[in-house]
Short mmCIF file of C-alpha atoms in Angstrom, two decimals:
data_model
loop_
_atom_site.label_atom_id
_atom_site.label_comp_id
_atom_site.label_asym_id
_atom_site.label_seq_id
_atom_site.Cartn_x
_atom_site.Cartn_y
_atom_site.Cartn_z
CA MET Z 1 164.07 145.58 87.77
CA SER Z 2 162.25 144.75 91.02
CA GLU Z 3 164.18 145.24 94.26
CA PRO Z 4 164.30 141.50 95.14
CA ASP Z 5 165.58 140.63 91.66
CA LYS Z 6 168.11 143.42 91.77
CA ALA Z 7 169.40 142.46 95.24
CA LEU Z 8 169.68 138.80 94.30
CA LEU Z 9 171.54 139.53 91.08
CA ARG Z 10 173.87 142.01 92.75
CA LYS Z 11 174.81 139.49 95.44
CA ALA Z 12 175.55 136.87 92.80
CA VAL Z 13 177.72 139.26 90.77
CA ALA Z 14 179.53 140.52 93.90
CA ARG Z 15 180.25 136.97 95.04
CA ALA Z 16 181.56 136.01 91.61
CA VAL Z 17 183.77 139.11 91.35
CA ALA Z 18 185.14 138.57 94.88
CA GLY Z 19 186.12 135.04 93.90
CA LEU Z 20 188.09 136.11 90.84
CA THR Z 21 191.73 135.05 90.91
CA ALA Z 22 194.57 136.95 89.25
CA THR Z 23 194.00 134.99 86.01
CA GLY Z 24 190.30 134.21 86.40
CA ARG Z 25 187.54 135.26 84.00
CA LEU Z 26 183.91 135.94 84.85
CA THR Z 27 181.29 136.10 82.11
CA ILE Z 28 177.83 137.59 82.66
CA VAL Z 29 175.34 137.11 79.80
CA GLU Z 30 172.18 139.18 79.75
CA VAL Z 31 169.48 137.78 77.45
CA ALA Z 32 167.00 140.55 76.59
CA ALA Z 33 164.14 141.28 74.19
CA ASP Z 34 166.29 142.68 71.40
CA GLY Z 35 169.43 140.63 71.78
CA MET Z 36 172.23 139.58 74.06
CA THR Z 37 174.88 141.54 76.04
CA VAL Z 38 178.04 139.84 77.30
CA PHE Z 39 180.08 141.27 80.19
CA ARG Z 40 183.64 139.95 80.56
CA ILE Z 41 185.29 140.73 83.94
CA HIS Z 42 188.90 140.04 85.01
CA ARG Z 43 191.48 141.47 87.39
CA ASP Z 44 194.33 143.57 86.00
CA ASP Z 45 197.96 143.51 87.14
CA ASN Z 46 197.05 145.56 90.22
CA GLY Z 47 194.21 143.21 91.22
CA ARG Z 48 191.60 145.75 90.15
CA PRO Z 49 188.41 144.29 88.57
CA ARG Z 50 188.00 145.46 84.97
CA CYS Z 51 185.07 144.93 82.63
CA HIS Z 52 184.45 145.17 78.93
CA TYR Z 53 181.24 144.19 77.22
CA TRP Z 54 179.64 143.81 73.81
CA SER Z 55 176.08 143.44 72.49
CA SER Z 56 174.58 141.46 69.62
CA SER Z 57 171.06 141.74 68.28
CA TRP Z 58 168.99 138.67 67.54
CA GLY Z 59 169.09 139.67 63.90
CA ASP Z 60 172.88 139.50 63.96
CA LEU Z 61 172.77 136.02 65.50
CA THR Z 62 170.02 134.50 63.33
CA SER Z 63 171.23 132.45 60.34
CA GLU Z 64 169.55 132.40 56.94
CA GLN Z 65 168.25 128.91 57.74
CA GLY Z 66 166.18 130.27 60.64
CA TRP Z 67 166.40 130.85 64.33
CA GLY Z 68 166.21 127.19 65.28
CA HIS Z 69 169.09 126.11 62.97
CA GLU Z 70 172.36 124.79 64.37
CA SER Z 71 174.24 127.73 62.86
CA SER Z 72 172.15 130.14 64.99
CA ARG Z 73 173.02 128.14 68.08
CA GLN Z 74 176.70 128.30 67.23
CA ALA Z 75 176.46 132.05 66.64
CA VAL Z 76 174.94 132.57 70.10
CA LEU Z 77 177.58 130.41 71.81
CA ARG Z 78 180.36 132.07 69.86
CA ALA Z 79 179.14 135.56 70.86
CA ALA Z 80 178.93 134.53 74.54
CA ASP Z 81 182.37 132.84 74.48
CA LEU Z 82 181.52 130.79 77.57
CA LEU Z 83 184.30 128.24 77.19
CA SER Z 84 186.99 130.76 78.18
CA ALA Z 85 185.14 131.77 81.37
CA ASP Z 86 185.93 130.35 84.82
CA GLU Z 87 182.49 131.30 86.09
CA VAL Z 88 179.26 132.19 84.29
CA VAL Z 89 176.22 134.17 85.42
CA LEU Z 90 173.14 134.14 83.19
CA VAL Z 91 170.50 136.86 83.37
CA CYS Z 92 167.11 136.74 81.63
CA SER Z 93 165.35 140.08 81.38
CA PHE Z 94 162.69 138.96 78.81
CA PRO Z 95 161.30 135.54 79.83
CA ASP Z 96 158.36 135.78 77.42
CA GLY Z 97 160.44 136.06 74.28
CA ALA Z 98 160.95 133.01 72.08
CA GLU Z 99 164.42 134.10 70.93
CA ALA Z 100 165.48 134.85 74.49
CA ASN Z 101 164.25 131.52 75.85
CA ARG Z 102 165.86 129.51 73.08
CA ALA Z 103 169.19 131.36 73.46
CA LEU Z 104 169.07 130.88 77.22
CA GLY Z 105 168.53 127.14 76.70
CA TRP Z 106 171.56 126.89 74.41
CA LEU Z 107 173.72 128.80 76.90
CA SER Z 108 172.56 126.64 79.83
CA GLU Z 109 173.36 123.47 77.90
CA ALA Z 110 176.87 124.72 77.07
CA ARG Z 111 177.67 125.92 80.61
CA PRO Z 112 175.17 124.97 83.29
CA ALA Z 113 174.78 128.05 85.49
CA ALA Z 114 172.25 129.78 87.69
CA VAL Z 115 169.80 131.93 85.75
CA PHE Z 116 168.75 135.13 87.44
CA PRO Z 117 165.46 136.75 86.47
CA SER Z 118 165.42 140.44 85.73
CA SER Z 119 163.01 142.99 84.36
CA ASN Z 120 164.12 145.57 81.83
CA GLY Z 121 166.56 147.20 84.26
CA PRO Z 122 170.17 148.14 83.43
CA VAL Z 123 172.36 145.16 84.33
CA ILE Z 124 175.39 147.29 83.50
CA ALA Z 125 174.54 149.57 86.44
CA ILE Z 126 174.70 146.58 88.79
CA VAL Z 127 178.04 145.49 87.32
CA GLU Z 128 179.53 149.00 87.63
CA ASP Z 129 178.31 149.30 91.21
CA VAL Z 130 179.84 145.97 92.18
CA LEU Z 131 183.20 146.81 90.59
CA ALA Z 132 183.30 150.24 92.25
CA SER Z 133 182.66 148.78 95.71
CA ASP Z 134 184.82 145.67 95.42
CA PRO Z 135 187.09 145.13 98.48
CA LEU Z 136 190.79 145.38 97.65
CA SER Z 137 192.38 142.10 96.66
CA ARG Z 138 195.86 143.61 97.15
CA SER Z 139 197.14 146.20 99.59
CA TYR Z 140 197.80 149.72 98.31
CA ASP Z 141 201.11 151.31 99.35
CA LEU Z 142 202.51 154.83 99.04
CA VAL Z 143 206.03 155.01 97.56
CA VAL Z 144 208.36 156.81 99.97
CA LEU Z 145 212.03 157.39 100.61
CA ARG Z 146 213.25 156.32 104.04
CA ALA Z 147 216.12 158.40 105.37
CA ASP Z 148 218.88 157.21 107.67
CA HIS Z 149 220.11 160.53 109.01
CA ALA Z 150 223.21 159.00 110.61
CA SER Z 151 224.60 157.96 107.22
CA GLY Z 152 222.52 160.18 104.94
CA ARG Z 153 221.47 157.08 103.00
CA LEU Z 154 218.11 157.06 101.24
CA ARG Z 155 216.20 153.84 100.70
CA LEU Z 156 213.27 153.51 98.32
CA GLY Z 157 210.38 151.79 100.03
CA SER Z 158 206.67 151.95 100.69
CA LYS Z 159 204.17 152.75 103.42
CA GLN Z 160 200.89 150.84 103.49
CA LEU Z 161 197.80 152.95 102.93
CA PHE Z 162 195.06 150.33 102.60
CA PRO Z 163 195.25 146.62 103.46
CA ILE Z 164 193.66 143.74 101.56
CA GLY Z 165 189.90 143.87 102.06
CA ALA Z 166 189.71 147.66 102.45
CA LEU Z 167 186.46 149.14 101.13
CA PRO Z 168 185.89 152.34 99.15
CA GLY Z 169 185.61 155.30 101.50
CA THR Z 170 188.42 154.05 103.76
CA ARG Z 171 190.90 156.77 104.77
CA ALA Z 172 194.48 156.65 106.02
CA GLU Z 173 196.83 159.33 107.37
CA VAL Z 174 200.60 159.41 106.84
CA ALA Z 175 203.04 162.00 108.23
CA VAL Z 176 205.59 162.83 105.52
CA ARG Z 177 208.31 165.37 104.86
CA CYS Z 178 208.70 166.92 101.43
CA GLU Z 179 211.98 168.31 100.11
CA PRO Z 180 212.47 170.26 96.86
CA GLY Z 181 211.38 167.92 94.08
CA ASP Z 182 212.37 167.55 90.45
CA GLU Z 183 210.75 169.10 87.38
CA TYR Z 184 207.47 167.36 88.24
CA GLY Z 185 207.64 168.27 91.93
CA THR Z 186 206.95 165.59 94.53
CA ALA Z 187 205.44 162.36 93.24
CA PHE Z 188 202.73 160.57 95.21
CA ALA Z 189 202.87 157.12 93.67
CA VAL Z 190 200.65 154.21 94.72
CA VAL Z 191 201.78 150.64 94.10
CA THR Z 192 200.50 147.13 94.67
CA TRP Z 193 202.72 144.11 95.13
CA GLN Z 194 202.97 140.95 93.06
CA GLY Z 195 205.33 138.86 95.16
CA ARG Z 196 208.43 140.99 95.72
CA GLU Z 197 207.81 143.22 92.73
CA PRO Z 198 205.85 146.50 92.96
CA ARG Z 199 203.33 147.36 90.28
CA LEU Z 200 202.56 151.01 89.70
CA LEU Z 201 198.87 151.79 90.15
CA SER Z 202 198.88 155.58 89.85
CA VAL Z 203 201.20 158.56 90.22
CA HIS Z 204 200.30 162.22 90.66
CA SER Z 205 202.64 165.11 91.39
CA ALA Z 206 202.72 168.72 92.56
CA ARG Z 207 205.32 171.36 93.37
CA ILE Z 208 205.19 171.50 97.15
CA THR Z 209 206.81 173.90 99.58
CA PRO Z 210 209.40 171.91 101.57
CA GLY Z 211 208.19 170.93 105.02
CA ARG Z 212 206.18 168.38 106.98
CA TYR Z 213 202.66 167.40 105.94
CA LEU Z 214 199.93 165.18 107.33
CA LEU Z 215 198.80 163.40 104.20
CA THR Z 216 195.27 161.95 104.02
CA ALA Z 217 194.61 159.21 101.45
CA GLU Z 218 191.06 158.16 100.56
CA LEU Z 219 190.20 155.00 98.66
CA VAL Z 220 187.60 156.30 96.22
CA ARG Z 221 187.21 152.97 94.43
CA PRO Z 222 189.53 150.16 93.40
CA GLY Z 223 192.29 151.79 91.38
CA LYS Z 224 191.62 155.37 92.50
CA VAL Z 225 193.18 157.06 95.55
CA ARG Z 226 192.56 160.71 96.40
CA PHE Z 227 195.14 162.68 98.44
CA THR Z 228 194.40 165.72 100.59
CA GLY Z 229 196.61 167.72 102.92
CA VAL Z 230 198.90 168.79 100.07
CA PRO Z 231 198.40 171.12 97.07
CA GLU Z 232 196.27 169.79 94.24
CA LEU Z 233 197.99 166.97 92.40
CA THR Z 234 198.08 166.44 88.65
CA ARG Z 235 198.69 163.26 86.68
CA ASP Z 236 202.37 162.38 86.28
CA PRO Z 237 203.31 160.73 82.93
CA ARG Z 238 206.31 158.75 84.23
CA ASP Z 239 206.37 154.98 84.49
CA TRP Z 240 207.90 152.94 87.30
CA SER Z 241 211.40 152.77 85.80
CA ASP Z 242 211.44 156.57 85.35
CA LEU Z 243 210.43 157.08 88.98
CA VAL Z 244 213.06 154.68 90.32
CA ALA Z 245 215.75 156.36 88.22
CA ALA Z 246 214.80 159.77 89.66
CA ALA Z 247 215.35 158.71 93.29
CA PRO Z 248 218.77 159.67 94.73
CA SER Z 249 220.59 157.27 97.04
CA GLN Z 250 221.94 159.90 99.43
CA LEU Z 251 220.66 162.96 101.25
CA PRO Z 252 222.60 166.17 100.54
CA PRO Z 253 225.17 166.76 103.30
CA GLU Z 254 224.10 169.03 106.09
CA ALA Z 255 226.37 171.94 106.93
CA GLY Z 256 227.63 171.97 110.52
CA PRO Z 257 229.04 174.66 112.83
CA ALA Z 258 231.59 176.87 111.12
CA HIS Z 259 234.03 179.67 111.88
CA LEU Z 260 234.64 182.12 109.03
CA ILE Z 261 237.69 184.37 109.45
CA CYS Z 262 237.64 187.28 107.00
CA ALA Z 263 241.01 189.00 106.66
CA VAL Z 264 240.74 192.13 104.48
CA GLU Z 265 243.44 194.34 103.05
CA VAL Z 266 242.27 197.88 103.80
CA CYS Z 267 245.02 199.91 102.15
CA GLY Z 268 245.04 201.19 98.59
CA PRO Z 269 242.45 203.11 96.55
CA ASP Z 270 239.19 203.83 98.40
CA ALA Z 271 237.08 202.24 95.66
CA LYS Z 272 239.10 199.01 95.82
CA VAL Z 273 238.89 198.80 99.62
CA GLU Z 274 235.15 199.43 99.43
CA GLU Z 275 234.76 196.59 96.92
CA ARG Z 276 236.74 194.15 99.09
CA LEU Z 277 234.62 194.93 102.13
CA SER Z 278 231.50 194.55 100.00
CA ARG Z 279 232.54 191.01 99.03
CA VAL Z 280 233.04 190.14 102.69
CA ARG Z 281 229.56 191.47 103.47
CA GLN Z 282 228.08 189.26 100.71
CA MET Z 283 229.87 186.21 102.06
CA VAL Z 284 228.84 186.75 105.68
CA SER Z 285 225.23 187.55 104.74
CA HIS Z 286 224.93 184.47 102.53
CA LEU Z 287 226.38 182.09 105.11
CA SER Z 288 224.29 183.64 107.88
CA ALA Z 289 221.17 182.66 105.93
CA GLU Z 290 222.56 179.18 105.15
CA LEU Z 291 223.85 178.26 108.59
CA ALA Z 292 221.61 180.33 110.88
CA GLY Z 293 222.92 179.95 114.43
CA LEU Z 294 225.76 177.62 113.41
CA LEU Z 295 228.03 180.40 112.08
CA ARG Z 296 230.64 182.40 113.98
CA VAL Z 297 232.59 185.16 112.23
CA SER Z 298 235.91 186.88 112.86
CA LEU Z 299 236.97 190.06 111.08
CA VAL Z 300 240.60 191.09 110.69
CA ALA Z 301 241.78 194.24 108.88
CA TYR Z 302 245.37 194.66 107.76
CA GLY Z 303 247.19 197.36 105.85
CA ALA Z 304 250.78 198.02 104.81
CA HIS Z 305 254.04 198.40 106.62
CA SER Z 306 255.64 201.85 106.79
CA TYR Z 307 259.42 202.11 106.69
CA ASP Z 308 259.44 205.88 106.94
CA ASP Z 309 260.39 207.03 110.45
CA ARG Z 310 258.74 210.38 109.76
CA ALA Z 311 255.31 208.73 109.31
CA GLY Z 312 254.83 208.35 113.06
CA GLY Z 313 254.26 204.59 113.04
CA GLU Z 314 252.11 202.26 110.98
CA HIS Z 315 248.54 201.07 111.46
CA PRO Z 316 248.80 197.58 113.06
CA VAL Z 317 246.77 194.52 112.16
CA GLU Z 318 243.32 195.07 113.66
CA VAL Z 319 241.20 192.21 114.97
CA ALA Z 320 237.85 193.99 114.76
CA VAL Z 321 235.84 191.05 116.20
CA TRP Z 322 236.59 187.41 116.95
CA GLN Z 323 234.15 184.50 116.83
CA VAL Z 324 231.02 186.60 117.11
CA THR Z 325 227.55 186.26 115.60
CA PRO Z 326 227.09 187.31 111.98
CA GLU Z 327 225.05 190.30 113.17
CA ARG Z 328 227.92 191.62 115.30
CA ALA Z 329 230.41 190.93 112.52
CA LEU Z 330 228.31 192.90 110.03
CA ALA Z 331 228.11 195.80 112.49
CA ALA Z 332 231.92 195.80 112.80
CA LEU Z 333 232.21 195.57 109.03
CA GLU Z 334 230.00 198.64 108.70
CA ARG Z 335 232.46 200.61 110.84
CA LEU Z 336 235.31 199.57 108.55
CA GLU Z 337 233.25 200.61 105.52
CA GLU Z 338 232.60 204.03 107.02
CA ARG Z 339 236.31 204.52 107.76
CA GLY Z 340 237.45 203.43 104.31
CA ALA Z 341 241.08 202.93 103.30
CA ILE Z 342 243.57 203.59 106.10
CA THR Z 343 246.10 206.39 105.69
CA GLU Z 344 247.90 206.13 109.03
CA GLY Z 345 251.61 205.53 108.49
CA TYR Z 346 251.58 207.13 105.04
CA PRO Z 347 253.72 206.90 102.98
CA TYR Z 348 253.30 203.19 103.38
CA TYR Z 349 255.21 200.54 101.48
CA PRO Z 350 253.55 200.06 98.03
CA HIS Z 351 254.77 196.59 97.01
CA ALA Z 352 253.44 194.35 99.81
CA ALA Z 353 251.07 194.28 102.77
CA GLN Z 354 250.96 192.98 106.36
CA VAL Z 355 249.77 189.54 105.24
CA GLU Z 356 252.36 187.79 107.40
CA ASP Z 357 251.36 189.87 110.47
CA MET Z 358 247.70 188.99 109.82
CA LEU Z 359 248.61 185.29 109.62
CA ASP Z 360 250.43 185.54 112.95
CA ALA Z 361 247.46 187.26 114.61
CA VAL Z 362 245.11 184.56 113.32
CA ALA Z 363 247.37 181.61 114.18
CA ARG Z 364 247.78 182.84 117.77
CA ARG Z 365 244.01 183.02 118.26
CA LEU Z 366 243.02 179.70 116.72
CA PRO Z 367 242.13 177.13 119.41
CA THR Z 368 244.01 173.85 119.30
CA SER Z 369 241.23 171.54 120.49
CA GLU Z 370 237.99 172.85 118.97
CA GLN Z 371 236.84 170.71 116.03
CA VAL Z 372 234.87 173.24 114.01
CA ARG Z 373 235.02 173.84 110.28
CA THR Z 374 237.28 176.91 110.01
CA VAL Z 375 237.94 178.97 106.90
CA LEU Z 376 240.50 181.74 106.63
CA LEU Z 377 239.28 183.93 103.78
CA THR Z 378 241.90 186.49 102.73
CA VAL Z 379 240.74 189.38 100.55
CA GLY Z 380 243.24 191.67 98.93
CA ASP Z 381 245.89 192.17 96.33
CA ARG Z 382 249.41 192.63 97.64
CA PRO Z 383 251.79 189.79 98.56
CA PRO Z 384 253.23 189.27 102.06
CA HIS Z 385 256.66 190.51 103.14
CA PRO Z 386 259.38 187.88 103.38
CA ALA Z 387 260.91 187.10 106.79
CA ARG Z 388 264.30 188.26 105.53
CA THR Z 389 265.80 189.90 102.47
CA ASN Z 390 265.59 187.70 99.37
CA ARG Z 391 265.71 187.94 95.59
CA SER Z 392 262.17 189.33 95.39
CA LEU Z 393 263.54 192.73 96.47
CA ILE Z 394 260.43 193.15 98.68
CA LEU Z 395 261.53 194.58 102.02
CA PRO Z 396 261.41 192.03 104.84
CA CYS Z 397 258.80 192.09 107.60
CA PRO Z 398 259.91 194.37 110.46
CA ARG Z 399 259.00 191.70 113.11
CA PRO Z 400 260.08 189.34 111.16
CA HIS Z 401 257.28 186.86 110.47
CA ASP Z 402 257.65 183.97 108.04
CA TRP Z 403 254.39 183.87 106.10
CA ARG Z 404 255.07 180.40 104.67
CA SER Z 405 255.46 178.74 108.06
CA LEU Z 406 252.43 180.67 109.36
CA VAL Z 407 250.31 179.42 106.45
CA GLY Z 408 251.44 175.87 107.25
CA ARG Z 409 250.61 176.40 110.93
CA VAL Z 410 247.07 177.52 110.09
CA GLN Z 411 246.60 174.72 107.57
CA SER Z 412 247.78 172.08 110.00
CA ARG Z 413 244.75 172.55 112.24
CA PRO Z 414 242.10 169.84 111.70
CA ASP Z 415 239.17 170.87 109.50
CA THR Z 416 240.76 174.20 108.55
CA VAL Z 417 240.92 175.43 104.96
CA LEU Z 418 242.32 178.46 103.16
CA ALA Z 419 240.43 180.59 100.67
CA ALA Z 420 241.22 183.87 98.99
CA ILE Z 421 239.56 186.56 96.92
CA CYS Z 422 242.28 188.36 94.96
CA ASP Z 423 241.97 191.62 93.03
CA ARG Z 424 244.09 190.18 90.25
CA GLN Z 425 243.50 187.31 87.85
CA ASP Z 426 245.45 184.11 88.55
CA ALA Z 427 248.02 184.82 85.84
CA SER Z 428 248.99 188.22 87.24
CA ALA Z 429 248.59 187.49 90.97
CA HIS Z 430 251.66 186.95 93.16
CA PRO Z 431 252.36 183.21 93.75
CA ALA Z 432 251.68 183.73 97.45
CA TRP Z 433 247.95 184.04 96.66
CA ARG Z 434 247.86 180.46 95.46
CA ARG Z 435 248.97 179.44 98.95
CA LEU Z 436 246.52 181.81 100.61
CA GLY Z 437 243.76 180.36 98.42
CA ALA Z 438 244.98 176.77 98.57
CA ASN Z 439 241.44 175.36 98.78
CA ALA Z 440 239.59 178.01 96.76
CA LEU Z 441 240.87 181.06 94.92
CA ALA Z 442 238.37 183.53 93.47
CA HIS Z 443 238.64 186.82 91.61
CA LEU Z 444 237.24 190.00 93.13
CA ASP Z 445 235.25 190.99 90.04
CA ALA Z 446 233.79 187.54 89.28
CA LEU Z 447 232.84 186.12 92.65
CA ASP Z 448 230.28 183.31 92.94
CA VAL Z 449 229.44 183.54 96.64
CA ARG Z 450 227.23 180.44 96.70
CA GLY Z 451 229.74 178.34 94.78
CA LEU Z 452 232.65 179.47 96.98
CA ALA Z 453 230.73 178.63 100.15
CA ALA Z 454 229.89 175.15 98.83
CA ASP Z 455 233.49 174.52 97.71
CA LEU Z 456 234.69 175.30 101.23
CA GLY Z 457 232.16 173.03 102.92
CA LEU Z 458 230.44 175.97 104.61
CA ALA Z 459 227.16 175.35 102.85
CA ALA Z 460 225.55 172.33 101.31
CA PRO Z 461 225.98 172.02 97.53
CA ALA Z 462 222.94 172.48 95.37
CA ALA Z 463 220.53 169.91 96.72
CA LEU Z 464 219.61 166.92 94.60
CA PRO Z 465 215.88 166.83 93.95
CA ILE Z 466 213.96 164.46 96.23
CA PRO Z 467 211.04 163.26 94.04
CA PHE Z 468 209.16 161.26 96.73
CA PRO Z 469 207.86 162.09 100.19
CA LEU Z 470 210.29 161.20 102.97
CA LEU Z 471 209.78 159.04 106.04
CA ASP Z 472 212.31 158.95 108.88
CA GLU Z 473 213.64 155.50 109.80
CA THR Z 474 212.04 155.91 113.22
CA GLU Z 475 208.53 156.17 111.71
#
């Protein structure tokens, strides 16, 4: 095909494709030496130009009565299917052929249209080039979740990548934040809009490390967008309804400042005391990683009362540290671990412990005005002493402290909860442990640290997957 012919034909095809409506049909008929090729072009639901074509040889179109017979004319017109086309472009690449000229005459009679000369060049190459470089007839948007951090609400929406009229090669940058995704990872879905309804154009996914990314989108051709700035994406098999169903409506709650008070019974067998202190270490270490600088820790050690005057006094409740950083709390905990079970005041009372004295020490130190999530985590085994002699036959507290009223005093503070890790199973534990663990009661040998922290509001529950990139409402 000569350059002038090629340029003229390309302009005609490009103009006709650009003028296609959502329901329009363009037919290009190439009449050649050996037969006829018909190209049918339309726009799909995303406004993308699509083409399919078919070829017929002159032998296929010639009737038994001869090439000039009416049946041959009808066969040519039927193969071209011009009546269903909104616009027709005719191309003659073999002007010296009798069959080609006669077929071209029949086609021009049926649908008068401009005839473009062409040599034996590939018309299909021109068509493919025009379709690949067609300006967008609809804008392309990236599906995102917009987050309102005040309420935690998530709203499914879109961010425009390419406007109507954008040409292949156009690039756009979008700053996004990715959270842990679902089984497919984070989905980068591109949609077009038909009125108020989105139509899915493409979706590709990848497992992406949570964080902020500057995403670059490139319009390769109509219907194809390439993303860079994130790990390589692979095709995602989900349809639009699947993607919408995967989007949560709420961000997972963020954990705020917290005060963890660990009260540990440090009397009894060495191995048991060591295990209790180990559970406290696990809890503090886990929450330190979850809350970073938002966590303050207090550490209180209590033992047993001694009613034997010959013992030389009992070991009092010990406030090792109060509202310190996790690092300082772990250092104090290490000193308790090195010391092990206390023996001062031996023989100490075997049927209860200084739980009520510990509650008094904690209640006196709790501020009345500070609004911080506070958890009193009691770790031990023995019940408290009653304030006075009762039917339990447990000797009363020497001071005497009423553990029930002290529990109520601690509980009455705003945003304060009670948790306990007891050596014994629920069935065999003293009823007092159900009060000490009013909000969460765990067993020493089967402790789920992560689950206990989430139950107490000290750490966010397992996050829901966020399957789309996030945009802040301010962006």
